[in-house]
Each structure stands twice: as structure tokens, then as C-alpha cells.
mmCIF file of C-alpha atoms in Angstrom:
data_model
loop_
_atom_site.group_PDB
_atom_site.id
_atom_site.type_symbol
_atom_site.label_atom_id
_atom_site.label_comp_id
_atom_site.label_asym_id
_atom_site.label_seq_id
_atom_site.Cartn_x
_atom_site.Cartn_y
_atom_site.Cartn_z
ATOM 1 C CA UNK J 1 5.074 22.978 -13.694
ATOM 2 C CA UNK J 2 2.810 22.532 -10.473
ATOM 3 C CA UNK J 3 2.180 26.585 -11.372
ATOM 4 C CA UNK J 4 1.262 26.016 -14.371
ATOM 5 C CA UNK J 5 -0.987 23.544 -13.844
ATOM 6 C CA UNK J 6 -2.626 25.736 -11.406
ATOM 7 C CA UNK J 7 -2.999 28.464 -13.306
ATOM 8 C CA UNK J 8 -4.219 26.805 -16.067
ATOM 9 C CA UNK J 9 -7.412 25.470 -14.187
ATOM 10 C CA UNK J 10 -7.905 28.979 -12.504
ATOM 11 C CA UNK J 11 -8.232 30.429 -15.972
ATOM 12 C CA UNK J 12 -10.628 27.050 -16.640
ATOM 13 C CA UNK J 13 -12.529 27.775 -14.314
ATOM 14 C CA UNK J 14 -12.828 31.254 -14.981
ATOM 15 C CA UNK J 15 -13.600 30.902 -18.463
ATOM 16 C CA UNK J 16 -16.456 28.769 -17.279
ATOM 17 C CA UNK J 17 -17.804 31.647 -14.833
ATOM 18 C CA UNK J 18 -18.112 34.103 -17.900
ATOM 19 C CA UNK J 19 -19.750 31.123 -20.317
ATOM 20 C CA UNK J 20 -22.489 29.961 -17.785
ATOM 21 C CA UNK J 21 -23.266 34.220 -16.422
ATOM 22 C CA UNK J 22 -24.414 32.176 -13.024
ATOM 23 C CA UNK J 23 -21.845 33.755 -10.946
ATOM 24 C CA UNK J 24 -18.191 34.362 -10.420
ATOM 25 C CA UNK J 25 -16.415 31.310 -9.781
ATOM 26 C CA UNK J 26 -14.138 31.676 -6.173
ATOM 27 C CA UNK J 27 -10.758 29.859 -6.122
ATOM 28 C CA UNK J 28 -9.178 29.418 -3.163
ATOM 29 C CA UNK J 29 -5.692 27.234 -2.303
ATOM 30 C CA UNK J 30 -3.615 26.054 0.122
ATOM 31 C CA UNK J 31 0.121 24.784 0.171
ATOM 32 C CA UNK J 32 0.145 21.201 1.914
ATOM 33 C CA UNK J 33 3.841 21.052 2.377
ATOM 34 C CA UNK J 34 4.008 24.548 4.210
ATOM 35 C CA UNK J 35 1.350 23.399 6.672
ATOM 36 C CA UNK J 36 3.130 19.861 7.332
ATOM 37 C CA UNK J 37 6.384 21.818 7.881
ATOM 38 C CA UNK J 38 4.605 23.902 11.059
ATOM 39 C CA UNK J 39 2.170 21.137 12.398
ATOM 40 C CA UNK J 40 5.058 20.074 15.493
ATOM 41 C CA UNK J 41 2.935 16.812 15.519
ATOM 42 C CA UNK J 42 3.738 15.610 11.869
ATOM 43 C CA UNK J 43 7.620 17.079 12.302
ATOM 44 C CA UNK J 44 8.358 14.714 15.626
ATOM 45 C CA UNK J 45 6.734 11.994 14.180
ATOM 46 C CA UNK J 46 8.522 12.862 10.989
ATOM 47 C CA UNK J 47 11.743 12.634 12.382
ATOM 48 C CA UNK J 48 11.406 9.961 13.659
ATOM 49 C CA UNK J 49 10.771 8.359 10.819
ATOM 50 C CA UNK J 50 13.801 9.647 9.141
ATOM 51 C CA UNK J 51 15.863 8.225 12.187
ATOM 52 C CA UNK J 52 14.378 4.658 10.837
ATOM 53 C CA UNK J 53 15.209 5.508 7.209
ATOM 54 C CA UNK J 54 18.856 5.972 8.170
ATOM 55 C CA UNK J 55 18.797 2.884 9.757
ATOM 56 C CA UNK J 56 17.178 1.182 6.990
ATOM 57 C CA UNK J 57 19.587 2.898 4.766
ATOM 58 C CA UNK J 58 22.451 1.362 6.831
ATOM 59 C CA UNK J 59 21.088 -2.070 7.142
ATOM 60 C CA UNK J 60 20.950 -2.013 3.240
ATOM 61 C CA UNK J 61 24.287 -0.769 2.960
ATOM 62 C CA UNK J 62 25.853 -3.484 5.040
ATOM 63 C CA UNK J 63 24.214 -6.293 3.077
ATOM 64 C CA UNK J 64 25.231 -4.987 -0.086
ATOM 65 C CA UNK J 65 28.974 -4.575 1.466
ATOM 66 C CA UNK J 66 29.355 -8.260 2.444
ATOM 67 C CA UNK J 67 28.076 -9.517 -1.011
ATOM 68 C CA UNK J 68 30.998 -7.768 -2.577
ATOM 69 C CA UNK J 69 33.237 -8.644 0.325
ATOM 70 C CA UNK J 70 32.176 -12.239 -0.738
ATOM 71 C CA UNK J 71 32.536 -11.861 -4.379
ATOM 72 C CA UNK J 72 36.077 -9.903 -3.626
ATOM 73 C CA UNK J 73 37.138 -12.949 -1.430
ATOM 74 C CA UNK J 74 36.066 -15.786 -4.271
ATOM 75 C CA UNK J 75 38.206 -13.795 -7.124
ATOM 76 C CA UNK J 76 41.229 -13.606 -4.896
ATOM 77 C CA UNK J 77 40.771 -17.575 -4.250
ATOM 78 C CA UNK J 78 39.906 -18.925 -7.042
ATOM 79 C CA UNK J 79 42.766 -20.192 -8.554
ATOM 80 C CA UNK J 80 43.090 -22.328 -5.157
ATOM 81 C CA UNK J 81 39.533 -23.884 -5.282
ATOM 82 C CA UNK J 82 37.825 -26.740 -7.047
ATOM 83 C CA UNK J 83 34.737 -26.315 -9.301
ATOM 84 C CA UNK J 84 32.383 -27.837 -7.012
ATOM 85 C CA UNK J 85 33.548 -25.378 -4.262
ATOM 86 C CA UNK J 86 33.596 -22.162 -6.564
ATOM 87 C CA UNK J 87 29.689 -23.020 -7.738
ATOM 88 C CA UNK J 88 29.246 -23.721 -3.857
ATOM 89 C CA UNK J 89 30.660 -20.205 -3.283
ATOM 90 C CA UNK J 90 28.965 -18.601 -6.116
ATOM 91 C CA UNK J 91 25.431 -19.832 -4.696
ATOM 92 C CA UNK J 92 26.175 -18.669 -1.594
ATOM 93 C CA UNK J 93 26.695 -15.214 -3.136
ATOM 94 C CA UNK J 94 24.095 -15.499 -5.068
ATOM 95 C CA UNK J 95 21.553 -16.270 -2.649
ATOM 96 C CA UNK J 96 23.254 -13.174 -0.603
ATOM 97 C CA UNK J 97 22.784 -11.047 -3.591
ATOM 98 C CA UNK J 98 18.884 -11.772 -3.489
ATOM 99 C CA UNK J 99 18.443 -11.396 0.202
ATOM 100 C CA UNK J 100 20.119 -7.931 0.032
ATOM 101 C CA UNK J 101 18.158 -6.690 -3.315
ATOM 102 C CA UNK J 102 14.744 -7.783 -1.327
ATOM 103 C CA UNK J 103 15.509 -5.767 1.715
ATOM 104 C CA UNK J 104 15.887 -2.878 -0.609
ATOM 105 C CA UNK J 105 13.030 -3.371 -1.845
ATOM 106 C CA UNK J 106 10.733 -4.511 1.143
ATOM 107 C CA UNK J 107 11.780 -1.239 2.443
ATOM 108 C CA UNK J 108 12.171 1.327 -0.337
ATOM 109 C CA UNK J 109 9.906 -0.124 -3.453
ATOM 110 C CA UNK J 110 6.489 1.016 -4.277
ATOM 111 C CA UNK J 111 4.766 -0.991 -1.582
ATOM 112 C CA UNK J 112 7.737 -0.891 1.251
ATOM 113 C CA UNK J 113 7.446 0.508 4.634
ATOM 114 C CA UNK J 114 8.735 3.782 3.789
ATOM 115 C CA UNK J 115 6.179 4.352 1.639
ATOM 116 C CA UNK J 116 3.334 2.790 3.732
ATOM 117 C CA UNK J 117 4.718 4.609 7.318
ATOM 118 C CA UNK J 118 5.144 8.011 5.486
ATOM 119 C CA UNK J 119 1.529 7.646 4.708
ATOM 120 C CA UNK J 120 0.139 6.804 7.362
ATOM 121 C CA UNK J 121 2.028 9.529 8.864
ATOM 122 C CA UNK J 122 0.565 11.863 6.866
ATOM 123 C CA UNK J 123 -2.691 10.406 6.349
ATOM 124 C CA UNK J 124 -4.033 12.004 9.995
ATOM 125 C CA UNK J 125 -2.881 15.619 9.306
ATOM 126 C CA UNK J 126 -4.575 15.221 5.538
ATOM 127 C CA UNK J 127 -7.938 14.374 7.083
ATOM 128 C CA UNK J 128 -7.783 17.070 9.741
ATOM 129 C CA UNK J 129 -6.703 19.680 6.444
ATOM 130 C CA UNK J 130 -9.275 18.254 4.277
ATOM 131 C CA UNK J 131 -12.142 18.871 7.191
ATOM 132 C CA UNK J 132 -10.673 22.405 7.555
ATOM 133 C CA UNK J 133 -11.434 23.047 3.935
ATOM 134 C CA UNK J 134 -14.380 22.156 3.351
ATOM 135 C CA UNK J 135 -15.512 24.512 6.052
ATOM 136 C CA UNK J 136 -13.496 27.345 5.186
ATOM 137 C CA UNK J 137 -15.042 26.684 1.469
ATOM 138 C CA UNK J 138 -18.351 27.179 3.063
ATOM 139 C CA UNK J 139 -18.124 29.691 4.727
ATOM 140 C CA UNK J 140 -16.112 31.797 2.281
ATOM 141 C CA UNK J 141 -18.009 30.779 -0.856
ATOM 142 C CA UNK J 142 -15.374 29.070 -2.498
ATOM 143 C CA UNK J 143 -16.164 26.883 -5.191
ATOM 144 C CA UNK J 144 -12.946 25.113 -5.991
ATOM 145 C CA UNK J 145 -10.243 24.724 -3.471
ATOM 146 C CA UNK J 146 -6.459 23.582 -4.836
ATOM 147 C CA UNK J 147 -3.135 22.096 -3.218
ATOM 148 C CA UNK J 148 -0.529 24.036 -5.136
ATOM 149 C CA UNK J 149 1.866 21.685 -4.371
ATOM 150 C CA UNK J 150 0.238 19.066 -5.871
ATOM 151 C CA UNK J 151 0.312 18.415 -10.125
ATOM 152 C CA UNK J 152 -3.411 18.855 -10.289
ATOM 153 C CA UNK J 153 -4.204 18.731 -6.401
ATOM 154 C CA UNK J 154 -8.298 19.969 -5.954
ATOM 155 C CA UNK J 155 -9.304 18.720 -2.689
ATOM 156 C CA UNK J 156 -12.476 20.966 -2.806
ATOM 157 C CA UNK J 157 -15.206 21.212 -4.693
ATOM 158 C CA UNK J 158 -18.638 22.474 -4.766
ATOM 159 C CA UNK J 159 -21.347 19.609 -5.866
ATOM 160 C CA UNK J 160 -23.295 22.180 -8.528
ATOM 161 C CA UNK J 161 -20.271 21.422 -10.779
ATOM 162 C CA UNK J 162 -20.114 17.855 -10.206
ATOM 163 C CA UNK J 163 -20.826 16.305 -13.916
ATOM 164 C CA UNK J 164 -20.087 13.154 -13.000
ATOM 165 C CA UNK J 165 -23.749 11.956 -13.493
ATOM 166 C CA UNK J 166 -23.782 13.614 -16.898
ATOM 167 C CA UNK J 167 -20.980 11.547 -18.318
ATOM 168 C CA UNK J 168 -22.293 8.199 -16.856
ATOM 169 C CA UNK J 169 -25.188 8.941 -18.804
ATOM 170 C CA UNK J 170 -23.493 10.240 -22.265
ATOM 171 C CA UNK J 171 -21.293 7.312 -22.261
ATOM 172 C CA UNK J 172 -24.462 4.816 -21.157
ATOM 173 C CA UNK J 173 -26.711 7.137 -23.767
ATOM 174 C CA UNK J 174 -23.702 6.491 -27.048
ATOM 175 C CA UNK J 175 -23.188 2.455 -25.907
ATOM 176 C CA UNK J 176 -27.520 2.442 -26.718
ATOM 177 C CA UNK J 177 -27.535 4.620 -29.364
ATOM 178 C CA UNK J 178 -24.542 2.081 -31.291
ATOM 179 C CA UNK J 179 -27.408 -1.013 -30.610
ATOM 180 C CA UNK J 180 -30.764 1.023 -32.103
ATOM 181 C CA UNK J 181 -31.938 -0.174 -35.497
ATOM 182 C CA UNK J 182 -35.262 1.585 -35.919
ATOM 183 C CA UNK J 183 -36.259 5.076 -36.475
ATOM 184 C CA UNK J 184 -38.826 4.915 -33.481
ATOM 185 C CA UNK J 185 -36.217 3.728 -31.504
ATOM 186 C CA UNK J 186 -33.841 6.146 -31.978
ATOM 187 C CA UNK J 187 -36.190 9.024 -31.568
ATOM 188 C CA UNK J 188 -37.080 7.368 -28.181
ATOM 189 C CA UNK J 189 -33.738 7.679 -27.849
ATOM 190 C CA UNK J 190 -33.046 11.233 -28.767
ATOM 191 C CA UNK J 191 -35.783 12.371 -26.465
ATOM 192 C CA UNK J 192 -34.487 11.232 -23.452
ATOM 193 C CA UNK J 193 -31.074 12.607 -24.180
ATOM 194 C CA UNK J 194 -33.097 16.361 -24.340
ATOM 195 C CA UNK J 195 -34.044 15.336 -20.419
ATOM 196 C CA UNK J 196 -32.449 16.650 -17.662
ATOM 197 C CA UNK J 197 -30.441 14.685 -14.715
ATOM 198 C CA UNK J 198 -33.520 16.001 -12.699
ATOM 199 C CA UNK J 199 -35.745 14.945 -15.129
ATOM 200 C CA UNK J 200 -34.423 11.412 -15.470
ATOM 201 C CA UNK J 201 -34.347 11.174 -11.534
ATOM 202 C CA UNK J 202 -38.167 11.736 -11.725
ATOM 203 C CA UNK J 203 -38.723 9.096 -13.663
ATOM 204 C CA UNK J 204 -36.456 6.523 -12.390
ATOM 205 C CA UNK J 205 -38.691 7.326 -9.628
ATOM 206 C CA UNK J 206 -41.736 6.440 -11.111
ATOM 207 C CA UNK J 207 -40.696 3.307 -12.758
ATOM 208 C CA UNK J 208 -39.468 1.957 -9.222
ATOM 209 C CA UNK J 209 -43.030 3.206 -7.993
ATOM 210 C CA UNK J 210 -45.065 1.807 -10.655
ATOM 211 C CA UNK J 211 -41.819 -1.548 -10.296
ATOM 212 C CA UNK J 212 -43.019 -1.736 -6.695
ATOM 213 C CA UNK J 213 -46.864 -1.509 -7.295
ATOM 214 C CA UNK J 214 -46.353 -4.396 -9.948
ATOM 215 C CA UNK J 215 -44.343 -6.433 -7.401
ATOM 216 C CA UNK J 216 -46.768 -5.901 -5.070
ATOM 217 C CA UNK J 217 -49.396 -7.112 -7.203
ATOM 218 C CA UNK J 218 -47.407 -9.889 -8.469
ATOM 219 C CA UNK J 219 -47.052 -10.657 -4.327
ATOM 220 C CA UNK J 220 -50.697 -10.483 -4.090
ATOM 221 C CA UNK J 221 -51.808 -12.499 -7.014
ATOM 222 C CA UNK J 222 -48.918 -15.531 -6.079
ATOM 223 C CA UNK J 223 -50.192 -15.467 -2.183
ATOM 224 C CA UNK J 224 -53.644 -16.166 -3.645
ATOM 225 C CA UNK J 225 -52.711 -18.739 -5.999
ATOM 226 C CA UNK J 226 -51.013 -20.843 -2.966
ATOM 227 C CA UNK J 227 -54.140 -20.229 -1.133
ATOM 228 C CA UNK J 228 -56.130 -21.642 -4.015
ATOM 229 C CA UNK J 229 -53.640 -24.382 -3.980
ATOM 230 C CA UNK J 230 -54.121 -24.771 -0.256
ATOM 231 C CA UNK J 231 -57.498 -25.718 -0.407
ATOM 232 C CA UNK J 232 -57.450 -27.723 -3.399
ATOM 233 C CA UNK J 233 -54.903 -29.781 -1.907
ATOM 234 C CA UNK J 234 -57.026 -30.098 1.190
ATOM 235 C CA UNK J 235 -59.840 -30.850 -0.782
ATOM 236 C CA UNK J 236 -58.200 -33.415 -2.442
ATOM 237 C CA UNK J 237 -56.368 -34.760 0.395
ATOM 238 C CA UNK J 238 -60.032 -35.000 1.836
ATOM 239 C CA UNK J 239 -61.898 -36.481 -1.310
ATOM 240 C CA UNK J 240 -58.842 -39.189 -1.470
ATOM 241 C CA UNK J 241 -59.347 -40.244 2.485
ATOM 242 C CA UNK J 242 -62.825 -40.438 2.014
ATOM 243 C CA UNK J 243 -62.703 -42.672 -0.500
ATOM 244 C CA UNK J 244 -60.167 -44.915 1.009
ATOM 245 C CA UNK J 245 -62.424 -45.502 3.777
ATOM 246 C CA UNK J 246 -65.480 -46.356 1.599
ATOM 247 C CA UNK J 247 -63.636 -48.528 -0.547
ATOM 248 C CA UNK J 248 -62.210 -49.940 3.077
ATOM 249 C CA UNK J 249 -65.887 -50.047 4.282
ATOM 250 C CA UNK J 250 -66.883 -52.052 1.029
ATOM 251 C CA UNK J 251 -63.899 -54.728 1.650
ATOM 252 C CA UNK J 252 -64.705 -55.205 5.400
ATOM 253 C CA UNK J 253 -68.449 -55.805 3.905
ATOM 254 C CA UNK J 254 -67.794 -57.845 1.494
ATOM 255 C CA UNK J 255 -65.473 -60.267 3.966
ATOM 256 C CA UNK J 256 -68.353 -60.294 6.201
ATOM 257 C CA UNK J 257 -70.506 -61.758 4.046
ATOM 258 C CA UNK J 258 -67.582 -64.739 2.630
ATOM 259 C CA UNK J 259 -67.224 -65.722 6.182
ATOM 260 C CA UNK J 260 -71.114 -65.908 6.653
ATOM 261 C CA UNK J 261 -71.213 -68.036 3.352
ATOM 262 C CA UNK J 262 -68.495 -70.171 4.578
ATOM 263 C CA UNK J 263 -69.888 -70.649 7.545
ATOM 264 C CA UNK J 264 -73.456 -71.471 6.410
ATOM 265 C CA UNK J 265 -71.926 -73.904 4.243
ATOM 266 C CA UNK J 266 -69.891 -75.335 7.105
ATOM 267 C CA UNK J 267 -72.952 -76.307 8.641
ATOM 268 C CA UNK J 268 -74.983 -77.432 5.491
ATOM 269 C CA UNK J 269 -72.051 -79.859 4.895
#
């Protein structure tokens, strides 16, 4: 099957060399399982790991063994035991039962340390095989490197054939094209699907140019306004003081005078 699949995307890929007449597509692969086998790094570490297993294994196996001791035990003495002590037993079993089942399955199951240390383990050696690719790819020429031991296992490939952007914008480009009502609109449309990814990169980069000019005037125009502010607040601030202390002037004034009145009249009387 892995074959198969391999083949199948070498004859892909060579299809698209003789449909584009750029250049001949280079396929290169590499067979992950052979190089694990002769790193002596990953094998010590490896079997060390296996020495665990086995003792997982056992640990597992002993659980499991003293449920059905326990179960054994309760149908040989149950004729001899009340209810309450055969539901007594039974929990007790049961609760075994679950214990056993969840070491299984903290070991073993999808997310269990097997799983996570046999990563990790391998995890190092990938990184160090991945680096050596991508240099070998370059300096060989090789646009598309595979892991034949993988289903479909590319862990090279050159960027020219990355269409990644492409699709984002097809699938952006059909979600606006279901919302247009107008004509005009969908012309708009239609001419910005005959752009390029270049093309559309150019003006992105305008926008955000012509975005950050605006902002910038925007900036501009607001600092101004607070400035304006500013001084009409200090203006204000400075109209409204003055006029408190005419208006305080005016009151001491105008006691002034009462108390001359009062006294004047103090001394008529």
C-alpha cells in the first residue's frame, strides 16, 4: 500500500513536470525505519524502552490476574455469604476491575506513556533527519522528498509548488462571490480573481501604505483638535477666573459702601 501510494505521487508529480514544461520535477526518498534501525543512539534508548514496556506489560497482567482471582474466590463462596457481603465483595471487584482497565490505558491508550516516550524518543532523530533533508534537497535539486515508509510521508518540499496561498484565496474568492448582488460587483470581483498572488501582494501593499498615510493623517488631524481643545479650555478656564474676580471685586465694593452708609447713619442717629 505505502508503494503504492508512493508511486502514485511520483507519477503526480511527474505528470505535473510535462503539463507546466518548467522543468523536470526531481524525487528523491528516504526510508525512516532503516535509518532508526542503524542510529545506535535511538536503538539503546529504544531498548530501553522496550525493557519498560515489558514491565508495564507485567504490571497489567498482574492486576488483571487478581481481579479474576477475586471473582474466582466470590463464585466458589457464595453459597456461604450473605447479600450484604456478596455486593461488598462485588464492589470490591468492581472497583479492582476499574483500577486495572485504567492502568491499561494510562499506559497503552492513545495518550499513554508508551505513546508519548516512543515519541519523544523519536522526536530528536526526526529533527536531525528532517535538517539532513532539506540540505541534501538543496544541494541535489530535489523538489519533493518522501518517507516510503510512511502512507503519504513528504517531509520535503520546494516552496515554488506551495499553493497553499492560492486555495486560501479561491475558497475566500467563492465565500464573496456567494454574497455579490450587482453586476459591477461581480465584475470587481472577477477581475481580481484574473490577478496574480504577486499581484495581490502588491496591492495589499498599497492599501496598508495608503491605510498608514490615512492613520497618520487621522493622528495628525486628532493631535490638533486636542490642541485646539487645549487652548479653548485654557481660554475658558481664564475668561471664567477673570470674571469671578470682577464679580468678587464688585461684591467687596459694594460692602464697602453698606458699611460706609451704616456707619454715616450711625452717627446721624
Amino acid at each position: 500500500m505505502k508503494k503504492r501510494v508512493f508511486t502514485i505521487l511520483a507519477i503526480a508529480a511527474l505528470g505535473l513536470s510535462s503539463v507546466t514544461a518548467q522543468k523536470t520535477i526531481r524525487l528523491g526518498y528516504i526510508d525512516m525505519e532503516y535509518i532508526l534501525e542503524n542510529v545506535p543512539e535511538y536503538q539503546e534508548a529504544s531498548r530501553q524502552l522496550d525493557n519498560r514496556v515489558q514491565e508495564w506489560k507485567a504490571e497489567a497482567e498482574a492486576k488483571m490476574r487478581k481481579v479474576e482471582d477475586m471473582k474466582t474466590r466470590l463464585d466458589n463462596e457464595r453459597a456461604l455469604l450473605t447479600k450484604e457481603l456478596i455486593e461488598e465483595r462485588e464492589g470490591e471487584i468492581a472497583y479492582m476491575e476499574q483500577q486495572a482497565l485504567e492502568y491499561q490505558q494510562n499506559r497503552f491508550g492513545p495518550n499513554g506513556d508508551y505513546i508519548i516516550q516512543k515519541k519523544q524518543l523519536v522526536r530528536p532523530i526526526q529533527d536531525q533527519v528532517f535538517s539532513a533533508v532539506q540540505q541534501i534537497a538543496e544541494n541535489r535539486n530535489l523538489d519533493f522528498v518522501f518517507d516510503r515508509t510512511a502512507d503519504i510521508g513528504m517531509i520535503y518540499a520546494d516552496k515554488q509548488y506551495d499553493v497553499s496561498e492560492t486555495v486560501l484565496r479561491t475558497i475566500k474568492r467563492t465565500a464573496n462571490r456567494e454574497q455579490l448582488e450587482s453586476k459591477d460587483e461581480i465584475r470587481e470581483l472577477e477581475k481580481a480573481e484574473d490577478r496574480t498572488v504577486e499581484q495581490d501582494a502588491e496591492i495589499t501593499k498599497r492599501e496598508e501604505q495608503a491605510q498608514e498615510k490615512k492613520s497618520e493623517r487621522e493622528a495628525f488631524i486628532e493631535a490638533k483638535k486636542k490642541e485646539r481643545d487645549s487652548l479653548k479650555s485654557a481660554r475658558q478656564k481664564e475668561f471664567e477666573e477673570r470674571r469671578a474676580r470682577i464679580l468678587a471685586e464688585r461684591e467687596r465694593k459694594k460692602d464697602s459702601i453698606l458699611k460706609l452708609r451704616e456707619k454715616k447713619n450711625d452717627t446721624i442717629n
